[in-house]
Coordinates of C-alpha atoms in Angstrom, one line a residue:
M1 CA -0.1 0.1 0.0
C2 CA 1.7 3.6 -1.3
D3 CA 1.8 6.4 1.1
K4 CA -0.7 8.4 -0.1
R5 CA -3.4 5.3 0.0
K6 CA -2.2 5.0 3.7
R7 CA -3.1 8.5 4.2
Q8 CA -6.3 8.2 2.7
C9 CA -7.2 5.2 5.2
V10 CA -6.2 7.1 8.1
C11 CA -8.3 10.0 6.8
L12 CA -10.9 7.9 6.3
R13 CA -10.6 6.8 9.7
Q14 CA -10.7 10.0 11.2
V15 CA -14.1 10.5 9.6
Y16 CA -15.6 7.3 11.1
K17 CA -14.4 8.6 14.3
S18 CA -15.9 12.0 14.0
C19 CA -19.1 10.1 13.7
L20 CA -18.6 8.5 16.9
D21 CA -18.1 11.5 18.5
G22 CA -21.1 13.1 17.0
L23 CA -19.5 15.3 14.7
L24 CA -21.2 14.4 11.5
P25 CA -24.6 13.3 11.2
S26 CA -23.3 9.2 10.1
Y27 CA -21.0 7.6 8.3
Q28 CA -23.5 6.9 6.0
A29 CA -24.4 10.2 4.6
F30 CA -20.8 11.0 4.3
Y31 CA -20.3 7.8 1.9
R32 CA -22.9 8.7 -0.3
V33 CA -21.5 12.3 -0.6
C34 CA -18.2 11.0 -1.5
S35 CA -19.7 8.3 -4.0
R36 CA -21.8 11.0 -5.7
L37 CA -18.5 13.2 -6.3
T38 CA -16.9 10.3 -7.6
K39 CA -19.7 9.3 -9.9
H40 CA -20.4 6.0 -8.2
Q41 CA -17.2 4.8 -10.0
S42 CA -15.6 1.6 -8.4
T43 CA -12.6 -0.2 -8.0
L44 CA -12.1 -3.8 -6.9
L45 CA -9.6 -3.8 -3.7
S46 CA -8.0 -6.8 -2.1
G47 CA -6.0 -7.4 0.8
Q48 CA -5.8 -5.4 4.1
D49 CA -7.1 -2.0 2.4
K50 CA -10.6 -4.0 1.2
Q51 CA -10.7 -5.0 4.4
L52 CA -10.2 -1.8 6.2
L53 CA -12.4 0.3 4.3
V54 CA -15.4 -2.2 4.3
A55 CA -15.2 -2.1 8.1
L56 CA -14.6 1.7 8.3
A57 CA -18.0 1.9 5.4
G58 CA -19.9 -0.2 7.6
M59 CA -20.9 -2.4 4.2
D60 CA -21.0 -6.4 4.5
V61 CA -17.7 -7.9 3.7
S62 CA -19.6 -10.2 0.7
V63 CA -19.8 -7.0 -1.3
P64 CA -16.8 -7.3 -3.8
H65 CA -16.5 -3.6 -4.6
V66 CA -15.9 -0.3 -2.5
A67 CA -15.7 3.1 -3.6
V68 CA -12.4 4.5 -3.5
V69 CA -12.4 8.4 -2.5
S70 CA -9.1 10.4 -2.9
L71 CA -8.1 12.5 -0.3
A72 CA -9.4 16.2 -1.8
V73 CA -13.0 14.0 -2.7
C74 CA -13.0 13.2 0.9
C75 CA -12.3 17.1 2.0
R76 CA -14.9 18.5 -0.2
A77 CA -17.8 16.0 1.1
L78 CA -16.5 16.9 4.3
K79 CA -17.3 20.4 3.5
L80 CA -20.7 19.8 1.9
C81 CA -21.7 17.9 5.0
K82 CA -21.0 21.4 7.0
V83 CA -18.3 19.9 9.3
P84 CA -16.6 22.1 11.9
A85 CA -13.6 23.9 10.8
A86 CA -11.4 22.0 13.7
V87 CA -12.0 18.6 11.9
L88 CA -11.0 20.4 8.3
H89 CA -8.1 21.3 9.5
A90 CA -7.4 18.2 11.2
F91 CA -8.0 16.7 7.6
D92 CA -5.2 19.0 6.1
D93 CA -2.9 17.8 8.9
I94 CA -3.3 14.1 7.9
R95 CA -3.0 15.2 4.3
L96 CA 0.5 16.2 5.1
Q97 CA 1.6 13.7 7.3
P98 CA 4.3 11.3 5.6
A99 CA 3.8 7.3 5.7
S100 CA 1.4 6.0 8.8
Q101 CA 2.8 2.2 9.2
V102 CA 3.0 2.7 13.0
V103 CA -0.8 3.7 13.0
L104 CA -1.6 1.1 10.6
G105 CA 0.8 -1.9 12.7
L106 CA -2.6 -3.6 13.9
P107 CA -6.2 -3.5 12.9
E108 CA -7.5 -3.3 16.3
H109 CA -5.2 0.1 17.0
I110 CA -6.9 1.5 13.8
L111 CA -10.7 0.5 13.6
A112 CA -13.4 1.8 16.4
P113 CA -13.7 -0.9 19.3
H114 CA -16.7 -1.9 17.5
A115 CA -15.4 -2.1 13.8
Q116 CA -13.8 -5.5 13.8
P117 CA -15.2 -8.1 16.0
S118 CA -12.8 -10.1 18.5
P119 CA -13.1 -12.3 20.8
N120 CA -9.8 -11.3 22.4
P121 CA -8.7 -7.8 21.5
V122 CA -5.2 -7.6 21.3
Q123 CA -5.1 -4.3 23.3
L124 CA -8.1 -3.4 25.4
Q125 CA -9.2 0.1 25.8
M126 CA -12.4 2.4 25.8
T127 CA -12.7 5.1 23.2
T128 CA -11.6 8.4 24.2
P129 CA -11.7 11.1 24.9
F130 CA -15.2 10.7 26.7
P131 CA -18.5 12.6 25.6
V132 CA -18.8 15.8 28.4
T133 CA -22.1 15.8 27.2
L134 CA -25.0 13.7 25.7
P135 CA -25.4 14.5 21.8
G136 CA -28.7 15.3 20.5
C137 CA -31.3 13.1 19.4
A138 CA -34.1 12.8 16.7
L139 CA -35.9 9.8 17.3
P140 CA -36.3 8.0 14.4
A141 CA -39.6 7.1 12.4
D142 CA -39.5 3.2 13.6
F143 CA -38.4 4.2 16.9
N144 CA -41.3 1.6 18.4
K145 CA -40.5 -1.0 16.4
Q146 CA -38.6 -3.6 18.4
H147 CA -34.8 -3.6 17.7
G148 CA -33.2 -5.9 20.4
L149 CA -31.1 -8.8 19.5
L150 CA -33.7 -11.1 20.7
A151 CA -36.6 -9.9 18.6
K152 CA -37.3 -12.2 15.4
P153 CA -35.8 -10.2 12.7
Y154 CA -32.4 -10.6 14.6
K155 CA -32.2 -13.3 16.3
H156 CA -29.8 -14.8 13.7
L157 CA -27.2 -12.5 15.1
V158 CA -26.9 -14.0 18.0
H159 CA -25.6 -17.1 16.9
R160 CA -22.3 -15.5 15.6
A161 CA -19.6 -17.0 17.1
V162 CA -17.8 -14.0 18.9
L163 CA -21.3 -13.1 20.5
E164 CA -21.8 -16.4 21.9
Q165 CA -18.4 -16.9 23.0
H166 CA -18.7 -13.2 24.5
M167 CA -22.0 -13.7 26.1
G168 CA -20.4 -17.2 27.5
E169 CA -17.9 -15.8 29.0
F170 CA -19.7 -12.5 30.6
K171 CA -22.2 -15.4 31.9
S172 CA -19.6 -17.4 33.1
F173 CA -17.8 -14.2 35.3
S174 CA -20.9 -13.0 36.5
T175 CA -23.0 -15.6 37.7
N176 CA -20.0 -18.0 39.2
P177 CA -20.4 -18.0 42.9
F178 CA -16.3 -17.5 43.6
Q179 CA -14.9 -15.4 41.2
L180 CA -12.2 -13.5 42.8
N181 CA -11.6 -11.0 40.1
R182 CA -14.8 -9.9 40.2
K183 CA -16.6 -7.4 42.9
G184 CA -19.3 -8.4 45.1
I185 CA -21.6 -11.6 45.2
A186 CA -22.6 -13.7 41.9
H187 CA -25.7 -12.2 40.1
G188 CA -28.4 -14.5 40.7
S189 CA -30.7 -15.8 37.6
R190 CA -32.9 -13.1 37.8
T191 CA -30.1 -10.5 37.8
W192 CA -28.2 -12.2 35.2
Q193 CA -31.8 -12.4 33.0
N194 CA -32.0 -8.4 33.2
S195 CA -28.5 -8.0 32.4
E196 CA -28.8 -10.7 28.9
K197 CA -31.5 -8.4 28.2
Q198 CA -29.7 -4.7 28.2
V199 CA -27.0 -6.4 26.4
Y200 CA -29.2 -7.4 24.2
L201 CA -30.9 -4.2 23.7
F202 CA -28.1 -2.5 23.3
L203 CA -26.6 -4.3 20.6
G204 CA -29.8 -4.3 18.6
Y205 CA -30.0 -0.6 18.7
C206 CA -26.3 -0.5 17.5
H207 CA -27.2 -3.1 14.8
H208 CA -30.2 -1.6 13.7
Y209 CA -29.8 2.3 14.0
Q210 CA -25.9 2.7 14.3
Q211 CA -25.5 0.2 11.1
V212 CA -23.0 -2.3 12.9
S213 CA -23.1 -5.3 10.7
Q214 CA -21.7 -7.4 14.0
P215 CA -22.7 -6.4 16.8
T216 CA -20.5 -7.9 19.8
L217 CA -19.5 -6.8 23.5
Q218 CA -16.6 -4.7 22.4
L219 CA -19.4 -2.2 21.5
F220 CA -19.4 -1.3 25.5
L221 CA -15.6 -0.3 24.8
S222 CA -17.6 2.8 23.0
S223 CA -18.5 5.7 25.1
P224 CA -19.8 7.5 22.1
L225 CA -21.9 4.8 21.3
I226 CA -23.1 4.5 24.9
A227 CA -24.3 8.2 25.5
Q228 CA -26.2 8.3 21.9
Y229 CA -28.1 5.1 23.7
V230 CA -28.5 6.9 26.6
S231 CA -29.8 9.8 24.5
F232 CA -31.9 7.5 22.6
H233 CA -34.1 6.5 25.7
I234 CA -34.0 10.1 26.9
A235 CA -35.8 11.2 23.7
A236 CA -38.3 8.2 23.7
G237 CA -39.4 9.2 27.2
H238 CA -38.1 6.6 29.3
S239 CA -37.8 6.1 32.6
Q240 CA -34.7 7.0 34.3
L241 CA -34.9 3.3 36.4
Y242 CA -34.5 2.0 33.2
I243 CA -31.6 3.9 31.8
R244 CA -29.7 3.6 35.1
N245 CA -30.6 -0.6 34.8
F246 CA -28.6 -0.3 31.6
L247 CA -25.8 1.6 32.8
S248 CA -25.2 -0.4 35.9
C249 CA -25.3 -3.5 33.3
A250 CA -22.4 -1.2 31.2
R251 CA -20.3 -1.1 34.6
C252 CA -20.6 -5.1 34.5
V253 CA -19.6 -5.2 31.1
L254 CA -16.6 -3.2 31.5
R255 CA -15.2 -4.9 35.0
W256 CA -15.6 -8.3 32.6
W257 CA -13.3 -6.6 30.2
Q258 CA -11.0 -5.6 32.6
S259 CA -10.7 -9.0 33.9
K260 CA -9.0 -10.2 31.0
P261 CA -5.3 -10.3 29.9
G262 CA -4.8 -7.0 28.6
G263 CA -7.1 -4.7 30.4
N264 CA -5.3 -2.8 32.8
H265 CA -5.4 0.1 30.0
P266 CA -6.3 3.3 32.5
S267 CA -9.5 4.1 30.2
F268 CA -11.4 1.2 32.2
V269 CA -10.7 3.3 35.4
E270 CA -11.9 6.5 33.8
G271 CA -15.0 4.7 31.9
L272 CA -16.3 3.2 35.3
E273 CA -16.0 6.8 36.6
W274 CA -17.8 8.3 33.8
L275 CA -20.9 5.8 33.6
Q276 CA -21.2 6.5 37.4
T277 CA -21.1 10.2 36.6
L278 CA -23.7 9.8 33.9
G279 CA -25.9 7.7 35.7
L280 CA -26.0 10.1 38.9
Q281 CA -26.6 12.8 36.8
V282 CA -29.2 10.4 34.8
A283 CA -30.9 10.2 37.7
D284 CA -31.1 14.0 39.2
Q285 CA -32.4 14.9 35.4
L286 CA -34.9 12.6 35.5
P287 CA -36.6 12.5 38.5
R288 CA -39.3 9.3 39.4
P289 CA -43.0 10.4 38.1
S290 CA -44.8 11.2 41.4
K291 CA -48.0 8.8 41.6
D292 CA -51.0 9.5 43.7
P293 CA -53.8 6.9 43.9
K294 CA -55.9 9.8 42.3
G295 CA -53.6 10.7 39.4
L296 CA -53.9 6.3 38.6
A297 CA -57.3 6.4 39.1
D298 CA -57.5 9.1 36.3
A299 CA -55.1 7.2 34.2
G300 CA -56.9 3.8 34.5
K301 CA -54.5 2.1 36.4
W302 CA -55.5 2.2 40.0
M303 CA -58.6 -0.2 42.3
S304 CA -59.1 0.8 45.7
A305 CA -58.8 -2.2 48.3
P306 CA -62.6 -2.5 48.5
R307 CA -63.8 -2.7 45.0
L308 CA -61.0 -5.2 44.5
V309 CA -61.9 -7.3 47.1
H310 CA -65.5 -7.2 46.1
L311 CA -64.2 -8.1 43.0
I312 CA -62.3 -11.0 43.4
H313 CA -64.7 -12.1 46.5
G314 CA -67.7 -12.2 43.3
A315 CA -65.4 -14.1 40.7
E316 CA -65.0 -16.7 43.7
L317 CA -68.2 -16.9 44.1
Q318 CA -69.3 -17.2 40.5
S319 CA -66.5 -20.2 39.9
Q320 CA -68.1 -21.8 42.6
D321 CA -71.7 -21.9 41.5
Q322 CA -70.8 -22.5 38.0
M323 CA -68.6 -25.6 38.9
Q324 CA -72.1 -27.0 40.8
Q325 CA -73.7 -26.6 37.8
Q326 CA -72.4 -27.1 34.7
G327 CA -69.7 -29.3 36.6
V328 CA -66.3 -29.8 35.4
T329 CA -65.2 -28.5 32.0
V330 CA -62.3 -26.6 30.7
E331 CA -64.2 -23.2 30.8
T332 CA -65.7 -23.8 34.8
S333 CA -62.1 -25.0 35.6
R334 CA -60.3 -22.2 33.9
D335 CA -62.7 -19.8 35.9
M336 CA -62.0 -21.6 39.1
H337 CA -58.0 -21.5 38.4
D338 CA -58.3 -17.5 37.7
A339 CA -60.7 -17.2 41.2
A340 CA -57.9 -18.7 42.6
L341 CA -54.9 -17.1 41.2
A342 CA -56.7 -13.8 41.9
A343 CA -57.6 -15.1 45.7
M344 CA -53.6 -16.0 46.5
T345 CA -52.9 -12.3 45.0
F346 CA -55.2 -10.0 47.1
S347 CA -57.9 -10.2 49.7
H348 CA -57.3 -13.5 51.9
L349 CA -53.5 -12.9 52.5
P350 CA -51.3 -9.8 52.3
P351 CA -50.1 -9.1 49.1
V352 CA -47.3 -12.1 48.2
R353 CA -44.5 -11.7 46.2
L354 CA -45.7 -12.1 42.2
S355 CA -42.2 -14.5 42.0
C356 CA -43.4 -16.5 45.0
I357 CA -46.9 -17.1 43.4
R358 CA -45.5 -18.3 40.2
S359 CA -42.8 -20.5 41.6
L360 CA -45.7 -22.3 43.9
V361 CA -45.4 -25.8 43.8
V362 CA -48.4 -28.2 44.2
P363 CA -49.0 -30.5 47.4
A364 CA -48.0 -33.6 45.4
Y365 CA -45.1 -32.8 43.5
T366 CA -41.8 -34.4 45.5
G367 CA -39.1 -33.5 42.6
P368 CA -36.1 -31.3 43.5
C369 CA -36.1 -27.7 44.3
L370 CA -37.1 -25.6 40.8
H371 CA -35.7 -22.3 42.0
P372 CA -32.4 -22.1 39.1
D373 CA -30.4 -20.9 42.3
C374 CA -31.1 -23.3 45.3
K375 CA -27.9 -25.1 46.1
E376 CA -29.4 -26.6 49.1
P377 CA -30.0 -30.6 48.7
S378 CA -32.8 -30.9 51.2
C379 CA -35.0 -27.9 49.9
E380 CA -38.5 -28.4 48.6
G381 CA -38.7 -24.8 47.0
N382 CA -41.8 -22.8 47.8
R383 CA -44.7 -24.9 48.6
L384 CA -48.0 -25.4 48.7
S385 CA -48.5 -28.4 51.3
I386 CA -51.5 -29.7 52.8
T387 CA -51.3 -30.5 56.8
S388 CA -54.6 -31.9 57.3
E389 CA -57.8 -33.3 55.5
S390 CA -60.2 -33.1 58.3
P391 CA -60.5 -30.4 59.1
L392 CA -58.7 -29.2 56.3
L393 CA -55.3 -27.5 56.8
M394 CA -53.2 -26.2 54.1
H395 CA -49.5 -24.6 54.4
I396 CA -47.3 -22.2 52.7
Q397 CA -43.4 -22.0 52.7
L398 CA -41.6 -19.4 51.0
P399 CA -37.6 -20.0 51.1
H400 CA -36.9 -18.2 48.1
H401 CA -38.0 -14.9 48.2
K402 CA -36.4 -11.6 47.4
N403 CA -35.3 -10.6 51.0
A404 CA -33.8 -14.4 51.4
R405 CA -30.2 -13.3 51.5
K406 CA -30.8 -10.5 53.7
W407 CA -32.8 -12.0 56.3
G408 CA -30.2 -15.3 56.7
K409 CA -32.7 -17.5 54.6
A410 CA -35.1 -17.0 57.0
V411 CA -38.3 -19.1 55.5
I412 CA -41.4 -17.0 54.9
E413 CA -44.6 -19.4 56.2
F414 CA -47.8 -19.4 57.3
D415 CA -51.2 -21.8 57.5
V416 CA -53.9 -20.6 54.7
P417 CA -56.7 -18.9 55.9
S418 CA -60.0 -21.7 55.6
D419 CA -61.8 -20.1 53.1
L420 CA -59.0 -19.9 50.6
A421 CA -57.5 -23.3 51.8
Q422 CA -61.2 -24.6 50.1
L423 CA -61.1 -22.9 47.2
L424 CA -57.5 -23.9 46.4
H425 CA -58.3 -27.5 47.8
T426 CA -61.2 -27.5 45.5
Y427 CA -59.1 -26.0 42.3
L428 CA -56.4 -28.5 42.5
G429 CA -58.8 -31.6 42.4
A430 CA -60.9 -32.6 39.2
P431 CA -60.2 -28.8 37.5
R432 CA -56.9 -28.9 37.6
K433 CA -56.9 -32.4 36.1
A434 CA -59.1 -31.2 33.5
L435 CA -56.9 -28.3 32.5
L436 CA -53.7 -30.6 32.5
E437 CA -55.8 -32.9 29.8
H438 CA -57.0 -30.6 27.9
H439 CA -53.5 -29.0 27.5
L440 CA -52.0 -32.5 27.0
L441 CA -50.1 -32.8 29.8
I442 CA -51.3 -35.6 31.9
G443 CA -51.0 -35.8 35.4
D444 CA -48.6 -33.8 37.0
T445 CA -46.2 -32.7 34.2
C446 CA -46.9 -29.1 35.1
P447 CA -45.7 -28.7 38.8
Y448 CA -46.6 -25.3 39.5
V449 CA -50.3 -24.5 41.4
F450 CA -51.1 -21.8 38.3
M451 CA -50.3 -22.2 34.9
D452 CA -50.9 -19.8 31.6
M453 CA -53.4 -20.9 28.9
H454 CA -50.8 -23.2 27.4
G455 CA -50.9 -25.2 30.7
R456 CA -47.0 -24.1 31.4
G457 CA -46.3 -22.5 34.6
F458 CA -45.9 -18.4 34.8
V459 CA -41.9 -18.6 34.2
A460 CA -42.0 -15.3 33.4
A461 CA -43.2 -12.1 35.1
A462 CA -44.6 -10.4 31.9
V463 CA -46.5 -13.3 31.3
L464 CA -48.4 -13.3 34.9
T465 CA -48.9 -9.3 34.3
L466 CA -50.7 -9.5 30.7
Y467 CA -52.6 -12.7 32.2
W468 CA -54.0 -11.2 35.2
Q469 CA -54.6 -7.4 33.4
K470 CA -56.8 -9.5 30.9
W471 CA -58.7 -10.9 33.5
L472 CA -59.3 -8.0 35.6
V473 CA -60.6 -6.3 32.3
S474 CA -63.0 -9.2 31.6
R475 CA -64.3 -8.6 35.2
G476 CA -65.1 -5.3 34.9
G477 CA -61.8 -3.9 36.4
V478 CA -58.8 -1.5 35.1
P479 CA -55.9 -2.9 33.4
M480 CA -53.9 -2.7 36.5
N481 CA -50.4 -4.0 37.0
P482 CA -50.9 -7.3 39.6
S483 CA -48.1 -5.9 41.6
M484 CA -49.5 -2.6 42.2
C485 CA -51.9 -4.6 44.7
R486 CA -48.8 -4.4 47.2
Q487 CA -49.2 -0.4 46.9
V488 CA -53.3 -0.7 47.5
F489 CA -53.1 -2.7 50.3
V490 CA -50.4 -0.3 51.7
D491 CA -52.3 2.6 51.0
E492 CA -55.3 1.4 52.8
R493 CA -53.3 0.2 56.1
Q494 CA -51.6 3.6 56.1
S495 CA -54.7 5.7 55.7
N496 CA -56.1 7.5 58.7
S497 CA -59.2 5.2 57.5
A498 CA -58.0 1.9 57.8
T499 CA -60.0 -0.7 59.2
A500 CA -59.4 -3.3 61.7
G501 CA -56.8 -5.7 60.1
P502 CA -53.7 -7.4 60.4
S503 CA -50.6 -5.8 62.2
N504 CA -48.4 -3.8 60.0
Q505 CA -45.0 -5.6 60.6
G506 CA -46.6 -9.0 60.1
A507 CA -47.9 -8.0 56.7
A508 CA -44.7 -6.3 56.1
M509 CA -43.0 -9.8 57.1
V510 CA -45.7 -11.6 54.4
M511 CA -44.9 -9.1 51.8
G512 CA -41.2 -10.0 52.3
H513 CA -40.1 -6.6 53.0
S514 CA -40.6 -4.1 56.4
V515 CA -42.9 -1.2 57.4
K516 CA -39.8 1.0 56.6
Q517 CA -39.7 0.0 52.7
W518 CA -43.9 0.7 53.3
D519 CA -42.9 4.2 53.8
K520 CA -40.2 4.7 51.0
W521 CA -41.5 2.8 48.5
Y522 CA -45.2 1.6 48.7
D523 CA -47.2 4.4 50.9
M524 CA -47.8 6.9 48.3
Q525 CA -49.9 9.2 50.5
Y526 CA -46.8 8.9 53.0
H527 CA -45.6 12.5 53.1
P528 CA -49.1 14.5 52.2
R529 CA -50.5 12.5 54.9
L530 CA -48.5 13.5 57.4
A531 CA -48.3 16.8 56.6
Q532 CA -51.9 16.9 56.7
N533 CA -51.9 15.5 59.9
A534 CA -49.6 17.7 61.2
V535 CA -51.6 20.8 59.9
D536 CA -54.7 19.5 61.8
G537 CA -52.6 18.4 65.5
M538 CA -51.8 21.9 65.1
Q539 CA -55.5 23.4 65.8
S540 CA -56.0 21.6 68.8
W541 CA -52.7 22.4 70.2
R542 CA -53.1 26.5 69.4
A543 CA -56.8 25.7 71.4
A544 CA -54.6 24.1 74.2
M545 CA -52.4 27.4 74.0
L546 CA -55.2 29.4 74.5
Q547 CA -56.8 28.1 77.4
S548 CA -53.9 28.0 79.4
H549 CA -52.8 31.0 81.6
P550 CA -50.0 32.6 80.2
P551 CA -47.4 33.4 82.5
A552 CA -46.7 37.1 84.4
A553 CA -45.7 39.8 81.8
P554 CA -41.6 40.6 82.7
D555 CA -40.7 44.1 84.0
L556 CA -39.5 46.1 81.6
T557 CA -39.1 49.3 83.2
L558 CA -36.0 51.0 83.0
S559 CA -34.1 52.1 85.6
S560 CA -31.8 54.4 84.2
A561 CA -32.0 58.2 83.7
L562 CA -32.8 59.2 79.6
H563 CA -30.3 61.6 78.3
C564 CA -30.7 62.8 74.8
G565 CA -33.0 59.6 74.2
H566 CA -30.4 57.6 74.6
V567 CA -30.0 54.7 77.4
L568 CA -27.3 55.4 80.0
V569 CA -25.5 52.2 80.5
S570 CA -22.6 51.2 83.1
D571 CA -18.9 50.1 82.0
S572 CA -19.7 46.8 82.4
E573 CA -22.6 46.2 80.6
E574 CA -21.3 48.6 77.7
S575 CA -18.4 46.2 77.1
R576 CA -21.1 43.1 77.2
Y577 CA -22.7 45.2 74.6
Q578 CA -19.8 45.7 72.2
S579 CA -19.0 41.9 72.7
C580 CA -21.9 41.1 71.5
C581 CA -22.0 43.2 68.7
S582 CA -18.6 42.2 67.5
D583 CA -20.1 38.5 67.8
S584 CA -23.3 39.5 65.8
D585 CA -21.2 41.3 63.0
I586 CA -18.6 38.3 62.7
D587 CA -22.1 36.1 62.3
I588 CA -23.4 38.3 59.7
D589 CA -20.1 38.5 57.8
L590 CA -19.8 34.7 57.9
D591 CA -23.2 34.3 56.4

């Protein structure tokens, strides 16, 4: 490759880097301008020259021809793209450079981190300098389209060899119980699923909107891409919690890169600090929207506790009546299943976590614990058991809940109320068997108490959420998220008009947290209610103050004579007065 061609490649590389830094609208626009200026002439390239240009242009490697542009054409195209003058001066400097053999020594040093994917790059470092502000983002017309790599149009990209190797190594690094080059404890199954989802969404964004043909985890080494992705979510109106979850995942990916050979570059330390600063500022500038029952009710996302209890109770009675009148059919069995699911979610019990309800197994199940993170050989999992048939006594034990680790593996367990036990016992008999036979799952193939319309357990939380919302609307309710039942319960228990019921501490224990967390996360009326109670209490305080006898007024008569309108004070009093004045002056100066 001649020196002129080398300088030309360096020039194109600078164009690509400028695109990542947000100086150019897109490299594709620049490439099209260059093509027009060269009248779409193409030249067959070979070797490293072709590989470099193909990677820079974001084109498929199967394309045999790539347009070759000269330095003069490149500079004219830059002017047409209206890039800043500083970039044009930088290109003039590149044109005057001698041979660039040092820069072109290794392709990994030339290309951006995502231009040439490699399972183990020779040199690991982040793209510098880091953006000092977020770039602007105009939402594309199809921004609502599913763009994650797990979406149907892009699933073929998930099976690329490099990406598969990256994901396997990252999962092993994150979930190994003992990984001494990793900070913190191992990721649980739920945490890993969320991290995997965030990774595929980011890679899908880079593939769909940034035209990256081969997305890999090397894209997380590009801070401009991360900044553009955050701007995309802000423009789309997504919550700060969603964005901060992605930034947390990005920090985990960087720590994984940092643990690999050659990952001791100082840019990783700067990158982790940059991501942390970005997360703090996102949380500050995108505060969580304030929610209150009235606003949620106006939006059709809230039901009061009395209305929800009556709706679920009506579903229980109707399912039992239909079972008696029509017998055991698929329709009556499904209605009883739905009534039992709703009764477990709200009404009879303090709202148990949905993850515990989804993982609850039937009494007849005798296999090992189904929780993916369980390492206890004798654990029976989250189980519904029958203690006695006559009288009917049922027991629920939940060893796997969100705070199990914080509570020292303490188990949430309690006896089921008689009305709910009778409903569950009826459902677990002939109705559940009819559902299993209808879905060609004979016997106890499905070990879970509750199942979806295909006879499978609610393994995914989103499936249960959609199922619950559709059932609630069919019963005349609103499409309220089932997890919102916890807020409905806490709102009633903490209100000034709360009826007699369970103790707050015991109810919080069944819900899997504490009363302190009620005030922080679940009680949406906590601050306005306390403020109003304080103002109302001040009226009785004021009345008590008015009824009390005021103390005798102090004698304010001055014993000193007056002279010329001034008070005569003694020398000692004058010194004290000056001392007080000097202290006061000091305080004012400090303020």
